[in-house]
XYZ file of C-alpha atoms in Angstrom:
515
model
C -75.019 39.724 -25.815
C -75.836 39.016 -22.193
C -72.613 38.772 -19.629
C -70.862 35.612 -19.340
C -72.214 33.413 -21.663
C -69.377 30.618 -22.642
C -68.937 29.584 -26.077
C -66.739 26.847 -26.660
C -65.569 26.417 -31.021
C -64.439 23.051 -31.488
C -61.667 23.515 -34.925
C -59.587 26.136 -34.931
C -59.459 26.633 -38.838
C -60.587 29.262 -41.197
C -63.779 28.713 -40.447
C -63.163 29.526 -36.656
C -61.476 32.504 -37.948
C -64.808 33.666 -39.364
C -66.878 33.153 -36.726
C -64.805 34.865 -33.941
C -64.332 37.784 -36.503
C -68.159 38.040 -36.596
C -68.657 37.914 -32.683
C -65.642 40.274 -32.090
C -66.936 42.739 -34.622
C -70.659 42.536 -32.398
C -70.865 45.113 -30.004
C -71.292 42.635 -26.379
C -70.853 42.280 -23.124
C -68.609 40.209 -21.386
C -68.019 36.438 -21.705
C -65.715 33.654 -22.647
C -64.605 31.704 -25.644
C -62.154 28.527 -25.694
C -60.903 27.352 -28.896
C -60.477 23.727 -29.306
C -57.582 22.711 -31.911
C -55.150 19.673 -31.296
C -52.574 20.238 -34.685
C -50.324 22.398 -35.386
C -52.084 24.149 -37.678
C -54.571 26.575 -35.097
C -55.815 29.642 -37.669
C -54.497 28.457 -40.970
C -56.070 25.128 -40.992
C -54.719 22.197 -43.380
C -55.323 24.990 -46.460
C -53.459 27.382 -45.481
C -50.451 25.641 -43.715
C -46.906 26.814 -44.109
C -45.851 25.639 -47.848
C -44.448 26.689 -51.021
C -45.864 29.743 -52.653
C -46.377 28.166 -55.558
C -49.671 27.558 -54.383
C -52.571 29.918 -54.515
C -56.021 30.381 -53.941
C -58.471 30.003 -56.344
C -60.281 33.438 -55.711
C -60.010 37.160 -55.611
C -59.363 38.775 -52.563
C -62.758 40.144 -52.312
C -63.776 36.577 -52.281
C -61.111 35.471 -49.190
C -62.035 38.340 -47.116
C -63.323 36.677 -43.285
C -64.994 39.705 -42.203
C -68.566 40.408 -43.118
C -69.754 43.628 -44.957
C -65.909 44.493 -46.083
C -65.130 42.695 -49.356
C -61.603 44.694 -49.203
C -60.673 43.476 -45.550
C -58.067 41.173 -47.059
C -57.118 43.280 -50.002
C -55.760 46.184 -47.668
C -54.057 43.679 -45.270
C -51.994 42.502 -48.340
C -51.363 46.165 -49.407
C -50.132 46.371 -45.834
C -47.673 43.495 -46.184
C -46.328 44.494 -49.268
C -45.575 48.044 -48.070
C -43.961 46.430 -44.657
C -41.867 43.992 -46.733
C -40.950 46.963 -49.242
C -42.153 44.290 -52.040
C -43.717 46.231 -54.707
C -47.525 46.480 -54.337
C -49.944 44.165 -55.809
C -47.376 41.673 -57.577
C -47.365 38.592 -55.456
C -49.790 36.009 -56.409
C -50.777 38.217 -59.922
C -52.255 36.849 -62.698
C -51.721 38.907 -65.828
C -53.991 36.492 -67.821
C -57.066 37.023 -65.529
C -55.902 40.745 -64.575
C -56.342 40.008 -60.792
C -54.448 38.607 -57.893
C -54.244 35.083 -56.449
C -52.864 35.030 -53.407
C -50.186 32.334 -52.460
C -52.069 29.842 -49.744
C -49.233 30.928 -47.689
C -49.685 34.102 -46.971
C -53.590 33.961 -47.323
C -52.893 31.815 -44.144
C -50.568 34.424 -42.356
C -53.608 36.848 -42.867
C -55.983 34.581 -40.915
C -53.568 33.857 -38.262
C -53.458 38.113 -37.954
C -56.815 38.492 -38.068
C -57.725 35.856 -35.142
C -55.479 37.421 -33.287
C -56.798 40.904 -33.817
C -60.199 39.572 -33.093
C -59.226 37.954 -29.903
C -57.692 41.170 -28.918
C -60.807 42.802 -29.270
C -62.733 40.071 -27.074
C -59.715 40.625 -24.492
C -60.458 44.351 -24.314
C -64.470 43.852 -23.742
C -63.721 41.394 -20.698
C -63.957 38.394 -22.477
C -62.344 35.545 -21.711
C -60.291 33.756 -24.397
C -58.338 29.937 -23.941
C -56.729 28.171 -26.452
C -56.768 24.059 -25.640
C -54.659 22.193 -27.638
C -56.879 18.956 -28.078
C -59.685 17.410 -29.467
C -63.139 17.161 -28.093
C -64.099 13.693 -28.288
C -67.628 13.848 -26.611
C -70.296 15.866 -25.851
C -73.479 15.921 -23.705
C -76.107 17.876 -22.603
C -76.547 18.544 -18.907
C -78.527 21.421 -16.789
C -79.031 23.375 -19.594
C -75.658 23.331 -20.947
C -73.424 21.458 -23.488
C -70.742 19.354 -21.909
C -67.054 18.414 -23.518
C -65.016 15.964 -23.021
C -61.596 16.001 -23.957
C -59.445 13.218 -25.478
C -57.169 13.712 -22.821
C -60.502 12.881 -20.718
C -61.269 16.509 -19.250
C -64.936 17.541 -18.585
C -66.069 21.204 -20.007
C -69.001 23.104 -19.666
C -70.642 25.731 -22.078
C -73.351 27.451 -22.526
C -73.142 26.930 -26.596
C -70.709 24.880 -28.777
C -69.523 25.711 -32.649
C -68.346 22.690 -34.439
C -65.819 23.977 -36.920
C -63.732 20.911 -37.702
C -63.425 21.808 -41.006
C -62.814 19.373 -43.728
C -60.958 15.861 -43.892
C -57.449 14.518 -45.713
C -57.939 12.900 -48.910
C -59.806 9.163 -48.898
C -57.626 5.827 -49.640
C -59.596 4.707 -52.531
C -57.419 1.815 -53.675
C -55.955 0.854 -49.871
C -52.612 1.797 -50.583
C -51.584 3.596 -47.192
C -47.853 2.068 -46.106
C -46.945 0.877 -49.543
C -43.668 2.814 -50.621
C -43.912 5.293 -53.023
C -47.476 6.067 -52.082
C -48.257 9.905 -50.530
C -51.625 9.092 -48.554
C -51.658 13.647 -47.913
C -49.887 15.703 -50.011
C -49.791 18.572 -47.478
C -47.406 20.027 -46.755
C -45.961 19.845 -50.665
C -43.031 21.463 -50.064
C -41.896 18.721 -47.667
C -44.144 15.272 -48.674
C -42.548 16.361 -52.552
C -38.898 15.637 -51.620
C -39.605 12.421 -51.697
C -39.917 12.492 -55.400
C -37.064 11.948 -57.301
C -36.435 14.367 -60.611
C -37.260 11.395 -63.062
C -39.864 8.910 -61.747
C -43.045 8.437 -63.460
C -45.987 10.453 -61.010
C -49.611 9.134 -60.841
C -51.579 11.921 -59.785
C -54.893 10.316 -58.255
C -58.123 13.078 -58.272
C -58.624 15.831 -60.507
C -59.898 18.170 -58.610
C -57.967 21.826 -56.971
C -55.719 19.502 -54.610
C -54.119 17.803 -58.022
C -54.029 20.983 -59.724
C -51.324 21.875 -56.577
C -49.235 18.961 -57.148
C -48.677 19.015 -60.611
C -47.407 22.677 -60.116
C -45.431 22.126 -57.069
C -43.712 19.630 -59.251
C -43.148 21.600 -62.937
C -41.839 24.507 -60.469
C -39.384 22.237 -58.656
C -37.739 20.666 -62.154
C -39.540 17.770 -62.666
C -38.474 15.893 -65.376
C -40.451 12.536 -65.139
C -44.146 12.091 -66.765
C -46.930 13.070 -65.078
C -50.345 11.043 -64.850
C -53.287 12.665 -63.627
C -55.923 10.232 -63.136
C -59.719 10.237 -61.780
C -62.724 8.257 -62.682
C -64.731 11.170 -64.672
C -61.214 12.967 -66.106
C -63.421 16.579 -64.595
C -60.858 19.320 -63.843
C -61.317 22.531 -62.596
C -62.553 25.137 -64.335
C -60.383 28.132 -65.469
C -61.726 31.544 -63.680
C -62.488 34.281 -65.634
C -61.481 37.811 -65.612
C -63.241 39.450 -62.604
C -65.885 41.311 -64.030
C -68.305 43.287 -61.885
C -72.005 43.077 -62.103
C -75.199 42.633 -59.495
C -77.332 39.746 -59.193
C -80.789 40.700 -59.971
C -83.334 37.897 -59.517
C -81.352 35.227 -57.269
C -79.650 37.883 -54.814
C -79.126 36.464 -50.804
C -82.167 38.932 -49.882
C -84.309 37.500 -52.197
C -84.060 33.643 -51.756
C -84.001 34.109 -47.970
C -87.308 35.928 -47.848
C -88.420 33.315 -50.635
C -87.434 30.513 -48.379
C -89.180 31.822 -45.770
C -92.389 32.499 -47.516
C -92.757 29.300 -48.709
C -91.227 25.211 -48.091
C -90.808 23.871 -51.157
C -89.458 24.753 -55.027
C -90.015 22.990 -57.877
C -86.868 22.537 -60.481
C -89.430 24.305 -62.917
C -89.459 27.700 -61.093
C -85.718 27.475 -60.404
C -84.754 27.300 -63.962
C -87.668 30.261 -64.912
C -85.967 32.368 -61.533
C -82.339 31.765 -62.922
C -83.197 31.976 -67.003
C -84.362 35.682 -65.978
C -81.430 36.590 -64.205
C -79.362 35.686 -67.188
C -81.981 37.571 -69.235
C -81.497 40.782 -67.064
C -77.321 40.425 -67.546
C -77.678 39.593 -71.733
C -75.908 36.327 -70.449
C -76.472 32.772 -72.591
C -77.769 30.714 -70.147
C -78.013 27.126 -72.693
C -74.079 28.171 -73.328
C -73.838 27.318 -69.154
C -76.122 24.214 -69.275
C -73.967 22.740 -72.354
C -71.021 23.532 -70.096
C -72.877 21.567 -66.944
C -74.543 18.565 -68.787
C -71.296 18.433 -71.672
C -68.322 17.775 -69.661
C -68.489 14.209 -69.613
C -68.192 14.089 -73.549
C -65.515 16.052 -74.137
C -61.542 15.615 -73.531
C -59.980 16.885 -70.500
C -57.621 18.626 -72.373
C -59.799 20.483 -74.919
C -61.912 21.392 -72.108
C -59.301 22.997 -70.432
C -58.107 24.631 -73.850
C -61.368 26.003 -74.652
C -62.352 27.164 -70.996
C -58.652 28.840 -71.416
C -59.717 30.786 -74.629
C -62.957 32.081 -72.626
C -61.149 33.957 -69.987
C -61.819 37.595 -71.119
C -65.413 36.128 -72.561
C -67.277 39.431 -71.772
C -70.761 36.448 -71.498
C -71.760 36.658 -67.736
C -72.944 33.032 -67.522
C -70.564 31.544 -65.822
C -69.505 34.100 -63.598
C -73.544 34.385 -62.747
C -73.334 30.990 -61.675
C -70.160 31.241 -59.958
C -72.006 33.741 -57.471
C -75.379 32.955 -57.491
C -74.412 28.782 -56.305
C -72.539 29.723 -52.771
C -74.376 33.205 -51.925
C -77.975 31.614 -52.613
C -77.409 27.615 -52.744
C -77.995 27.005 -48.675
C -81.609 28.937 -49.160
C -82.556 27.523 -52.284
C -81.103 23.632 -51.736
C -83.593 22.975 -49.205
C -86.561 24.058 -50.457
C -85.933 21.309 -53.585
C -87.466 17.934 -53.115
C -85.328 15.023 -51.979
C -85.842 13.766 -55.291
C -84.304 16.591 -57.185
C -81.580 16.553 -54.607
C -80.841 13.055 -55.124
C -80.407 13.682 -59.430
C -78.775 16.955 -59.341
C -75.995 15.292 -56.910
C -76.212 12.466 -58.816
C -75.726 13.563 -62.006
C -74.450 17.387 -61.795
C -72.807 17.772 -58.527
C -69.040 17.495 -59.770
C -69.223 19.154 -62.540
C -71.300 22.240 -60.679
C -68.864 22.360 -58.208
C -65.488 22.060 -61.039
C -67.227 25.198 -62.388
C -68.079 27.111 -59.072
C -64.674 26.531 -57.558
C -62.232 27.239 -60.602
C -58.302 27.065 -60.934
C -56.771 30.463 -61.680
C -55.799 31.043 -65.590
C -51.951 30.835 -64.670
C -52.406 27.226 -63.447
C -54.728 26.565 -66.736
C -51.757 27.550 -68.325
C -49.054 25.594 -67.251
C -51.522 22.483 -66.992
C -51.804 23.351 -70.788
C -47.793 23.699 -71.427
C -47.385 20.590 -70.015
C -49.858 18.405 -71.490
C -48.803 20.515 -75.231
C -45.116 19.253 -74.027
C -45.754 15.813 -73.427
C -45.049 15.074 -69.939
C -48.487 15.305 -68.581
C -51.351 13.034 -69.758
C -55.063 13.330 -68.380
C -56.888 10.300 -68.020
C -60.530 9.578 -67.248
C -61.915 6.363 -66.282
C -59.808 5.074 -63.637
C -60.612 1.510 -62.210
C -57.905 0.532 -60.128
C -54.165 1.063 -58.551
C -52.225 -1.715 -57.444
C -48.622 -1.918 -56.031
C -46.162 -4.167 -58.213
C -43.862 -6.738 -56.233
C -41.024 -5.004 -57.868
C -41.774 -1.392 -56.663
C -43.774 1.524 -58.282
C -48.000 0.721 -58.803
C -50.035 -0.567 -61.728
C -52.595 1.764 -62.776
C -55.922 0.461 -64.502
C -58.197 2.341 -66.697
C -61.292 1.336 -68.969
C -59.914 2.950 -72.106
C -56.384 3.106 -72.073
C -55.352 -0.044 -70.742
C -52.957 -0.321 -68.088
C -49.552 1.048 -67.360
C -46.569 0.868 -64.571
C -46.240 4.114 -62.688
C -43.039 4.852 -60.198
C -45.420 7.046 -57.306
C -48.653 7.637 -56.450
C -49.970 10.881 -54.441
C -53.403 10.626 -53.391
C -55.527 14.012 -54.114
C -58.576 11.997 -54.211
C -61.356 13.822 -52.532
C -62.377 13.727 -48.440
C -65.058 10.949 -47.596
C -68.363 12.147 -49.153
C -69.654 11.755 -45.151
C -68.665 15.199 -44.735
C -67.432 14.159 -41.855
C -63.303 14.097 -40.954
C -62.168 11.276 -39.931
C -60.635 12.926 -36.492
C -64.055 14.553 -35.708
C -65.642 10.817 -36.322
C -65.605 10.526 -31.935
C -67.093 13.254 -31.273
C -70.145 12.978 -34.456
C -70.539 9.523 -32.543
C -71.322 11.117 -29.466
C -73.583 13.740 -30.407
C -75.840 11.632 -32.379
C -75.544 8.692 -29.610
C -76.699 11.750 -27.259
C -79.253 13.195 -29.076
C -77.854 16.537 -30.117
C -76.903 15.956 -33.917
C -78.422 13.723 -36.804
C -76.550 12.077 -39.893
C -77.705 14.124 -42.830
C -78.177 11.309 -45.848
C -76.356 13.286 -48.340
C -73.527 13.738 -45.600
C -72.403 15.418 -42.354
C -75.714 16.369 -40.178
C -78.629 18.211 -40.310
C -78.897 21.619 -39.544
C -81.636 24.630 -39.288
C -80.978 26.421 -42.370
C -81.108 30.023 -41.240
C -79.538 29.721 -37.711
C -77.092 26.439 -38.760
C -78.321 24.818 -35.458
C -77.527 21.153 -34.830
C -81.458 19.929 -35.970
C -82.841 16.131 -34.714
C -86.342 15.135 -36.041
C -86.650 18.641 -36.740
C -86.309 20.268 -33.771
C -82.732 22.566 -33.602
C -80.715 22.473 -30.745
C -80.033 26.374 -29.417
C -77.050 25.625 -27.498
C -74.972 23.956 -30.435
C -73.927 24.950 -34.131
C -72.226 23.593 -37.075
C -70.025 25.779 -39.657
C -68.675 24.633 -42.813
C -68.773 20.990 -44.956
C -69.869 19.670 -41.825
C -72.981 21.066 -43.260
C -73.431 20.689 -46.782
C -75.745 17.993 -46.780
C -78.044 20.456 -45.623
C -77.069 23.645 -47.317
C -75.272 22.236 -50.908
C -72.246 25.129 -50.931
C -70.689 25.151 -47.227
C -66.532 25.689 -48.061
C -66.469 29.260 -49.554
C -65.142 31.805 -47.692
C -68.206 33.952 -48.860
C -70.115 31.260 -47.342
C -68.398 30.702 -43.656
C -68.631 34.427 -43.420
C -72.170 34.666 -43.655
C -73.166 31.302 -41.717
C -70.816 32.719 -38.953
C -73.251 35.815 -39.449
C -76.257 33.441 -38.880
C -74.566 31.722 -35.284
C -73.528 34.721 -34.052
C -77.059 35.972 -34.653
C -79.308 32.960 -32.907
C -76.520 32.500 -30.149
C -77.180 36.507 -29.299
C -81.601 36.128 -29.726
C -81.325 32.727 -27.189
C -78.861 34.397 -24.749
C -81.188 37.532 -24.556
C -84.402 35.642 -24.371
C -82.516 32.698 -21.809
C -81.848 36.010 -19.658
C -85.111 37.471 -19.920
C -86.605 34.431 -18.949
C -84.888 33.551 -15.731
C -85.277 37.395 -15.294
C -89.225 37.213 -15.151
C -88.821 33.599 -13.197
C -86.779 35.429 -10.246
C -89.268 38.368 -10.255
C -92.203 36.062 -10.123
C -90.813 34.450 -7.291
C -89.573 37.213 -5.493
């Protein structure tokens, strides 16, 4: 990369970590990065903060691993830690049901913190430049040929390229309960926001998704004695992962649907289905057992579901695990090729219960989800309408089927605003569209060039700034993987590198010309 370029990475979460793994591990010249990151948080993100160990990721660690090309990058650096804390190796976070290890949030959080570092190290010893600013951009402009910040404590910034990586937002206040007692609006941290819960009130749990999963838990491990509610509209959990099983995609590989996608602008659903019906051929896998799994989940219990999903954890079928690959590493390829109005159903109708497949609870959690519900203290409910706080104290929760009922506290696990968009980053969106540089995507967050993840406006992609992450996924679909930042962060570093060169080559030829 040509000397002293600036590159400025608004968020300083895991995706940051990503991309300054991928530029530290390019071989360049000199330049400078500046991280922008106003909480606490800088590396681990709201993820991976500082909690109880009872939570976990939901993946492998050849699945959490930021650096590209090295699925074992985070395996050995938890190897590592075992052998410097003289814990015995490979125990933490294990899973004996699924034969593989989930790493407690935790510590998956000291690793990125290690690995930033390491990477800025690297950067340090190549001449670069690195500053850490501890506050948010709230502006941004284009001036001269470079992108210009502003800060919220009003300073002025100039780069040559920008990164948004403000990751994803704090759960949404459906029912407009913020300030009422007894309601959590975030429960991160859980270690600290679940001391407010005594041993014997009655929980509502609103959301069904990964984040509820956490709470419920964070609670059984702390003692809790109370019932548990967990309540959502659609009543879709997680799925349970299955034992890690190793195979090759055949048909819908990365390579594949890239050089598809750029062969050709459009897919119908037809040759999708025929594309991923022969992958499933090649791997002897039952692909209508996956599509009664996608298009079924609405008609059966939450609880069975999560029984029989249990009972399919050493399933040696490969359906589920093919789609549990083939969604994040080919999804941002294929999704834009499909027409808006196939984007518009399968969001509409599939999009939850893709994603509750594609992002799946480990078997352990299943488990105790299970033991609880078998034990009585945990109900499931579906159909959700309403949550109200009572005059007395505690909430009223409303549902279509089973009536309604008086519950002591509420934490909200609801999902982030479906604008893809955080609510701190909302200033800063503002400006960039007001400015020119970035475009509301209508599925959510903003539109970006699909093989370089440039900020795009009427079609045309801005070279000096980038997106990474759900700030994306309008565009791409599957944005929040680690799989996926560490590829996208492949893409940036990429286009950043081919503009600086040909920028350099082109004032080069202008000087000589003028000479």
């Amino acid at each position: 990369m040509p000397s002293a370029i600036s590159i400025a990475v608004i968020g300083g979460g895991a995706s940051a970590v990503c991309l300054i793994d991928a530029l530290a591990q390019r071989e360049t010249g000199p330049g400078s990065l500046t991280v922008f990151e106003p909480s606490p948080h800088l590396w681990r993100g709201r993820a991976y903060q500082s909690d109880t160990a009872t939570l976990r990721v939901n993946a492998t660690p050849d699945d959490m691993s930021v650096r590209h090309g090295d699925p074992r990058h985070f395996e050995r650096w938890l190897i590592t830690r075992d052998r410097v804390l003289g814990l015995p190796e490979g125990v933490a976070g294990l899973d004996h049901q699924a034969g593989a290890r989930f790493a407690p949030r935790t510590e998956y959080g000291e690793y990125l913190e290690q690995t930033a570092h390491a990477a800025l190290a690297k950067l340090r010893l190549r001449g670069w430049r690195v500053d850490l600013v501890s506050e948010a951009v709230t502006a941004a402009n284009q001036a001269a040929g470079r992108v210009m910040l502003r800060t919220g404590a009003g300073r002025v910034r100039a780069f040559d390229y920008a990164v948004l990586c403000v990751g994803g937002d704090s759960p949404k206040d459906v029912y407009g309960l913020r300030g009422a007692p007894g309601f959590l609006a975030d429960p991160y941290p859980i270690v600290q926001k679940l001391q407010e819960v005594a041993p014997d009130q009655h929980v509502a749990v609103i959301g069904s998704g990964l984040t509820s999963v956490d709470i419920i838990i964070s609670l059984a491990a702390r003692g809790h004695r109370g019932r548990i509610s967990l309540l959502s509209r659609r009543g879709i959990l997680p799925g349970v992962r299955q034992r890690p099983v190793h195979f090759e995609l055949k048909h819908v590989t990365p390579v594949r649907m890239q050089q598809l996608s750029r062969r050709q602008t459009s897919m119908r659903v037809q040759d999708l289905t025929e594309l991923i019906g022969a992958e499933f051929d090649e791997a002897g896998a039952d692909l209508r057992e996956v599509v009664s799994e996608v298009t079924g989940a609405y008609r059966e219990a939450p609880v069975e579901r999560l029984r029989r999903q249990m009972a399919a954890v050493d399933s040696p079928d490969l359906g589920l695990r093919i789609l549990q690959r083939a969604v994040p590493d080919t999804g941002p390829d294929i999704w834009p090729l499909l027409s808006e109005r196939d984007r518009v159903e399968l969001l509409r109708t599939h999009y939850r219960t893709i994603m509750s497949l594609c992002c799946p609870m480990p078997p352990s959690s299943a488990g105790e989800l299970l033991r609880l519900a078998d034990d009585g203290q945990l109900a499931i409910y579906s159909g959700l309408q309403q949550v109200s706080p009572r005059s007395d104290g505690g909430f009223t929760i409303e549902t279509a089927e089973d009536g309604d009922f008086p519950v002591d506290v509420v934490i909200n696990a609801v999902n982030a605003s479906e604008g893809k968009i955080p609510t701190s980053a909302a200033p800063l969106v503002n400006s960039l569209v007001a400015n020119r540089l970035a475009a509301r995507h209508p599925h959510g967050g903003l539109y970006i060039a699909r093989t370089t993840s440039r900020l795009t406006v009427d079609g045309r992609p801005e070279p000096r700034c980038y997106a990474l992450g759900n700030i994306a996924a309008g565009t791409l679909f599957f944005t929040f993987g680690i799989p996926s930042l560490v590829d996208r962060s492949q893409d940036i570093v990429r286009a950043i590198h081919a503009h600086a060169e040909r920028f350099q080559t082109l004032r080069t030829e202008h000087v000589l010309q003028h000479a």
